[in-house]
Short mmCIF file of C-alpha atoms and ligand atoms in Angstrom, two decimals:
data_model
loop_
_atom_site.label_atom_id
_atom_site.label_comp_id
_atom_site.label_asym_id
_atom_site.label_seq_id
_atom_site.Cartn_x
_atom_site.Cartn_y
_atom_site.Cartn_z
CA UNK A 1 0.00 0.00 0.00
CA UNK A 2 1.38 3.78 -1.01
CA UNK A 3 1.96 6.03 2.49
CA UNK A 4 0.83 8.68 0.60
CA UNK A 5 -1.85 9.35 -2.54
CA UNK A 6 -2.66 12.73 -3.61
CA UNK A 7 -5.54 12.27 -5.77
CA UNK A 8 -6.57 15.08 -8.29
CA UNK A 9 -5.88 18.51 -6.12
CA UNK A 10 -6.81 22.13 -6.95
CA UNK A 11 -6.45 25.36 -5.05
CA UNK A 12 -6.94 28.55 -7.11
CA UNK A 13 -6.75 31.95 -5.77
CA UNK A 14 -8.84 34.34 -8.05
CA UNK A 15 -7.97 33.28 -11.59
CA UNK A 16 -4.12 31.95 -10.48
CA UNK A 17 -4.76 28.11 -10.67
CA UNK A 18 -1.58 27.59 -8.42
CA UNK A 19 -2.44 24.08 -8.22
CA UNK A 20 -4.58 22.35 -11.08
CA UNK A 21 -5.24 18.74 -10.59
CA UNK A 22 -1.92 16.92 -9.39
CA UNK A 23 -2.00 13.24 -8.33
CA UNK A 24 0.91 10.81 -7.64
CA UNK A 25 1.46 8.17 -5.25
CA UNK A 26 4.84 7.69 -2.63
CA UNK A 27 6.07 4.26 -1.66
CA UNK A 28 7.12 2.82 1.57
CA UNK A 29 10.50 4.11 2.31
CA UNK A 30 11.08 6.09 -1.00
CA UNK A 31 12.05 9.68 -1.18
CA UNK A 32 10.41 11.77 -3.86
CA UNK A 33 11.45 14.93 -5.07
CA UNK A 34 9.59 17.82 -6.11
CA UNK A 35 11.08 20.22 -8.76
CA UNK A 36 9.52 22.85 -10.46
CA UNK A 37 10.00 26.78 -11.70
CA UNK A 38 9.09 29.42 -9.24
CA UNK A 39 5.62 29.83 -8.88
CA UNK A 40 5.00 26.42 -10.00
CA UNK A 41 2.46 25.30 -7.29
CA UNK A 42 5.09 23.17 -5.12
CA UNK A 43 4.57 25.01 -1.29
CA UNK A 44 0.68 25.13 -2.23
CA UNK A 45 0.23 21.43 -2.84
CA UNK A 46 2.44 20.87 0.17
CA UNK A 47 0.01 23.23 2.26
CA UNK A 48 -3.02 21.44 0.96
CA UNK A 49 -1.31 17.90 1.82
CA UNK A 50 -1.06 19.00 5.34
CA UNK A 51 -3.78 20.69 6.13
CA UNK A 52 -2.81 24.39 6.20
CA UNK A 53 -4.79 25.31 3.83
CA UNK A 54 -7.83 23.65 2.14
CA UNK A 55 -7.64 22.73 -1.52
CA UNK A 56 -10.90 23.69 -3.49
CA UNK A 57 -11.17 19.70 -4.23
CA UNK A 58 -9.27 16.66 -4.45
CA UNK A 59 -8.19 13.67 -1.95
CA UNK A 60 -5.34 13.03 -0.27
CA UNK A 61 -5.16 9.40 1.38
CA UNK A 62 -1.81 8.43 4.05
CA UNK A 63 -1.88 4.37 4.53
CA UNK A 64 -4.91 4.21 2.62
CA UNK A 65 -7.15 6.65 5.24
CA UNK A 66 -8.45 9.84 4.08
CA UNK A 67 -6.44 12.60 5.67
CA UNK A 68 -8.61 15.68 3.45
CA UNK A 69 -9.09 18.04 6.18
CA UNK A 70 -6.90 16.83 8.97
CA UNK A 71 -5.35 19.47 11.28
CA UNK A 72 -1.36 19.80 10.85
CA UNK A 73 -1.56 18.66 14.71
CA UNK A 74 -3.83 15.91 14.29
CA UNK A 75 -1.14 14.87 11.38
CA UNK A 76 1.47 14.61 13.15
CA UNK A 77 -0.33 12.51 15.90
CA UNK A 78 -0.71 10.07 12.92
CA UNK A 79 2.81 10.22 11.67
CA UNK A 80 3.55 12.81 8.90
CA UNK A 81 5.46 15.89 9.49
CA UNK A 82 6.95 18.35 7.92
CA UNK A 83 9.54 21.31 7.64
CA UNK A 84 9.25 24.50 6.78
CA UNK A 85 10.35 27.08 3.87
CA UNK A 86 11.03 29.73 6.46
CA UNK A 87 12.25 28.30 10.01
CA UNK A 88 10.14 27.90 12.76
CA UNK A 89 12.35 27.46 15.70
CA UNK A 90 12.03 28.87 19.20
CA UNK A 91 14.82 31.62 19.58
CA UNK A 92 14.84 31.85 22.89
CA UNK A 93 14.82 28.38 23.78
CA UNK A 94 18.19 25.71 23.84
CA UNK A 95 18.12 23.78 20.56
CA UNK A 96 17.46 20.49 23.15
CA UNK A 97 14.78 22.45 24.68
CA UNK A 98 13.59 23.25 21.05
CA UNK A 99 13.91 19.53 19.54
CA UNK A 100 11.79 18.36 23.04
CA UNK A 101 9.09 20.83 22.92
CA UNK A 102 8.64 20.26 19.03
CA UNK A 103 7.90 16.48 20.26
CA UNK A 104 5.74 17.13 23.14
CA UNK A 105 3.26 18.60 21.95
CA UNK A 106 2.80 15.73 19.65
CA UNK A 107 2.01 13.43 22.87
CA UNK A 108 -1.07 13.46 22.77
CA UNK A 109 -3.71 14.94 25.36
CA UNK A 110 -2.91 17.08 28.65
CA UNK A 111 -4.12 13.78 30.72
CA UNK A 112 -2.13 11.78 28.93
CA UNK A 113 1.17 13.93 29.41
CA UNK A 114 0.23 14.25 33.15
CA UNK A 115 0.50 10.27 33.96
CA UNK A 116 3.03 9.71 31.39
CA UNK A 117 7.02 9.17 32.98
CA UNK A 118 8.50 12.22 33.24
CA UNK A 119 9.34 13.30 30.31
CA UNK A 120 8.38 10.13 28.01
CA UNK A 121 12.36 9.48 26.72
CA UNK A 122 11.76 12.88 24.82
CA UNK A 123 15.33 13.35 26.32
CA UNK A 124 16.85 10.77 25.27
CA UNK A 125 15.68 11.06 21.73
CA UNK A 126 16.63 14.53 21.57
CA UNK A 127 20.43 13.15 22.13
CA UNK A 128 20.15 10.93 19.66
CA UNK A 129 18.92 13.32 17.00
CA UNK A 130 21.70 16.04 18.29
CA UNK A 131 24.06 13.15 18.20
CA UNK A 132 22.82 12.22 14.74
CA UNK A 133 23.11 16.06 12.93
CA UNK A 134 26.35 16.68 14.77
CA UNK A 135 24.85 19.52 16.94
CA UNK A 136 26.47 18.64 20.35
CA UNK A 137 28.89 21.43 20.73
CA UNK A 138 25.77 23.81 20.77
CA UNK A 139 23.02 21.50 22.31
CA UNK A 140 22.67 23.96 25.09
CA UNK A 141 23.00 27.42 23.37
CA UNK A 142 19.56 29.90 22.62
CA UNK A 143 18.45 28.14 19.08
CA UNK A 144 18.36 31.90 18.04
CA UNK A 145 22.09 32.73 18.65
CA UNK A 146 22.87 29.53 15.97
CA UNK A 147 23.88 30.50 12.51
CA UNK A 148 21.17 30.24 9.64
CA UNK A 149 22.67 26.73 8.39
CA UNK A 150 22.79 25.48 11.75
CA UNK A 151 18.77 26.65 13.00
CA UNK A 152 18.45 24.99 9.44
CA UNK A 153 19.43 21.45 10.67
CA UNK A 154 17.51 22.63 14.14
CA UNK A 155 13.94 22.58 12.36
CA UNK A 156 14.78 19.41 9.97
CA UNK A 157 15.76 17.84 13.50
CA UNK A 158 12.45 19.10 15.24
CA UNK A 159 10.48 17.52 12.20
CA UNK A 160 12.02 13.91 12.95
CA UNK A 161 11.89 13.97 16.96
CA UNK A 162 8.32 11.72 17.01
CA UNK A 163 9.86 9.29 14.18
CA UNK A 164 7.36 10.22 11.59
CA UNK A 165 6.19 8.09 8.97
CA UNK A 166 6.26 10.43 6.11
CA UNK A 167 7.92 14.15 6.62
CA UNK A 168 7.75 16.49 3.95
CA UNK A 169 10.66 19.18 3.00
CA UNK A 170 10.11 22.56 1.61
CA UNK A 171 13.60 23.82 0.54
CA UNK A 172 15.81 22.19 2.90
CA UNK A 173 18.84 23.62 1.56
CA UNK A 174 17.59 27.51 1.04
CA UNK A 175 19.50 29.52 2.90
CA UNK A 176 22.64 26.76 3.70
CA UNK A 177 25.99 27.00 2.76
CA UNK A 178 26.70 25.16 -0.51
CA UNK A 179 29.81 23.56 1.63
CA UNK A 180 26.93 22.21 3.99
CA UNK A 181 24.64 20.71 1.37
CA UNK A 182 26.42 17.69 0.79
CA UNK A 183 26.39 16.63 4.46
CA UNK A 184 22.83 17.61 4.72
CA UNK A 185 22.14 15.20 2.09
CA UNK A 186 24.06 12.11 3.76
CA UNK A 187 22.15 13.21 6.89
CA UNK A 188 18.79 12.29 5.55
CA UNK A 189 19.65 9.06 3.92
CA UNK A 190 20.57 8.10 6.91
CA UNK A 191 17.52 9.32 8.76
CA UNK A 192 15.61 7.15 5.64
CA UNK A 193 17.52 4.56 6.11
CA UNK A 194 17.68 4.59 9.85
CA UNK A 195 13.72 5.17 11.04
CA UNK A 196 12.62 3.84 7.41
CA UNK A 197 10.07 7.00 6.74
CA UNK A 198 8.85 8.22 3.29
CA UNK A 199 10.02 11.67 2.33
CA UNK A 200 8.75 14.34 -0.15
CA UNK A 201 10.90 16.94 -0.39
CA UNK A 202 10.63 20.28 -2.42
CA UNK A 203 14.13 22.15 -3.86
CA UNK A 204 15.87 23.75 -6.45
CA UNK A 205 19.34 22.35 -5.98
CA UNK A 206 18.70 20.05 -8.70
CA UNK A 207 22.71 18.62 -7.56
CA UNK A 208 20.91 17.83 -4.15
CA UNK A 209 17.48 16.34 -5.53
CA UNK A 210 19.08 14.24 -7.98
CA UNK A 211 21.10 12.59 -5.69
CA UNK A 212 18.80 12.50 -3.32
CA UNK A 213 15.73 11.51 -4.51
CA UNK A 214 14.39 8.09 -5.76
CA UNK A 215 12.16 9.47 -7.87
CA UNK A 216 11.21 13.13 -9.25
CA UNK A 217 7.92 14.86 -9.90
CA UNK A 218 8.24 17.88 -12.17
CA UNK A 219 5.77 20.31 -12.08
CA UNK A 220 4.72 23.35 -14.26
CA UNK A 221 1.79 25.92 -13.42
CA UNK A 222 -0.13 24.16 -11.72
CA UNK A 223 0.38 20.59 -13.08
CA UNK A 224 2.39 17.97 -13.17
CA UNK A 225 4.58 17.95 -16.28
CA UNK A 226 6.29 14.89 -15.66
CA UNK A 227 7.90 11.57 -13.34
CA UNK A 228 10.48 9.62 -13.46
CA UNK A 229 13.83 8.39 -12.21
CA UNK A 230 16.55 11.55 -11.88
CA UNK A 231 18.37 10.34 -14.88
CA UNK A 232 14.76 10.41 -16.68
CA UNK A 233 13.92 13.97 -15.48
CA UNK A 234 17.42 15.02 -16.25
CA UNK A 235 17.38 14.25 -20.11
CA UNK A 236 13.30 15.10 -20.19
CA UNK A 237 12.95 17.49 -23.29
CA UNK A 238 9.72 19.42 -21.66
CA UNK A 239 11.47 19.34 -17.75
CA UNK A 240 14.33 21.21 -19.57
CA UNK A 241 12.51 23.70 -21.04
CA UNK A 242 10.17 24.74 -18.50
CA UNK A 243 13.94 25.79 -16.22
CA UNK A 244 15.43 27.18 -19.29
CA UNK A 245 12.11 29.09 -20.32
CA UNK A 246 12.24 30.53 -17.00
N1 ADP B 301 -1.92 32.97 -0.43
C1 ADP B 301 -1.86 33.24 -1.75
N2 ADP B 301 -2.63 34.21 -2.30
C2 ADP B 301 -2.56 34.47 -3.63
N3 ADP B 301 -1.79 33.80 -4.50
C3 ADP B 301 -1.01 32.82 -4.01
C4 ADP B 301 -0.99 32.49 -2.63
N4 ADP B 301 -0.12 31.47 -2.42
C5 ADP B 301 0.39 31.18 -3.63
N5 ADP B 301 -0.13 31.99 -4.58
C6 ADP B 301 0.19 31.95 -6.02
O1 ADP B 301 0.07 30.61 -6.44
C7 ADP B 301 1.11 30.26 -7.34
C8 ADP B 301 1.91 29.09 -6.78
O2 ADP B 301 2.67 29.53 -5.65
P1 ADP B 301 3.54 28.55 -4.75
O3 ADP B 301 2.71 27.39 -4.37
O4 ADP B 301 4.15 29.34 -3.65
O5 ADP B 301 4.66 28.09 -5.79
P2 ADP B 301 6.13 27.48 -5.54
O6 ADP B 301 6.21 26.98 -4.14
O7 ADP B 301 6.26 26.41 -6.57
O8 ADP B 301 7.09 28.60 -5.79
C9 ADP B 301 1.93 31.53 -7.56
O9 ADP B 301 1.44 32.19 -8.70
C10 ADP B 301 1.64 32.34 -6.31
O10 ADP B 301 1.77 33.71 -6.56
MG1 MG B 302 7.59 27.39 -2.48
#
């Protein structure tokens, strides 16, 4: 069974049909890219997948239950999370504080955090994902006195702390150092290969996404233009000329 189907969504705003009927299906375990021009649609069909905002029709299934509609919280009690383009991370708070409180509040109900052990081996994962993106030598410091690259890695982390299912990634390289990409790559085949999750993730570093990915969807105003293997989307005559039309 597919962990995720995306079945035939729109969302327009006013007469910009920013996404126009895209379907495709992601396997157990695979990571699919998502490529596509500025503009394209990419962040809105992410935003309809989770919940965020609701598409003007369409279906999107995860295990085979209909998620259409589902809260981005009651998502992540189910197993999909996700990162954003722009960071969310708590400033103020220690990047361990940060990766613990991203995970608490998916544990469920007030009563249920009240009788649970203290503080339900949130810890102890936390070390393991510092331990994991190399973040120990600032573990402790305000998340908001990190460099850009580093709160980067901070909110990727945060995304993985309940051992999702399915995460999806909205640029994770934007803003990183192109000397940082490489590892940041490694880092989540690991996490794939490690906790086994699904991952759709959105970028333009087409060096990044081809390596990366298992398989690519391309897509152009609205719609999907085409999928395949990198080395398919690489050579594909219409995937070319949408970038170099751009
Ligand atoms: N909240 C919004 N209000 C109006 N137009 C929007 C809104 N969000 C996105 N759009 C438009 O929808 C289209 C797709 O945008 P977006 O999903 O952000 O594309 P991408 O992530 O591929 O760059 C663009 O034309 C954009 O201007
Ligand atoms: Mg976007």
């Amino acid at each position: 069974m597919s962990i995720l189907k995306v079945n035939d969504i729109k969302k327009s705003y006013g007469a910009i049909r920013a996404v126009d009927g895209v379907s495709f299906a992601v396997e157990p375990g695979e990571i699919l890219g998502v490529i596509g021009p500025n503009g394209s649609g990419k962040t809105t069909l992410f935003n309809s997948i989770l919940g965020q905002i609701k598409p003007d029709s369409g279906r999107v299934e995860f295990e085979g239950v209909d998620i259409s509609g589902k809260s981005p919280l009651e998502l992540s009690r189910l197993g999909v999370g996700r990162t954003f383009q722009n960071l969310q991370v708590f400033g103020k708070l220690s990047l361990r504080d940060n990766l613990i409180v991203a995970a608490q509040e998916f544990h469920g109900s007030f009563w249920g955090r009240m009788f649970a052990p203290s503080d339900n081996g949130l810890g102890a994962r936390a070390d393991e994902m510092i331990e994991l993106f190399r973040l120990g030598h600032v573990a402790d410091l305000p998340a908001g006195s990190l460099s850009y690259g580093q709160q980067k890695l901070v909110d990727i982390a945060m995304a993985f702390m309940p051992a999702p299912r399915l995460v999806l990634l909205d640029e994770p390289c934007a803003g990183v150092n192109p000397s940082l990409v490489d590892g940041l790559r490694d880092l989540l085949v690991q996490l794939n290969q490690r906790q086994g999750g699904s991952f759709v993730v959105i970028e333009h570093n087409m060096d990044f996404v081809m390596k990366l990915c298992h398989r690519i969807v391309c897509m152009v105003e609205g719609r999907v233009l085409a999928v395949g293997r990198p080395e398919e989307i690489q050579s594909n005559r219409a995937v070319l000329e949408a970038y170099l039309g751009n």
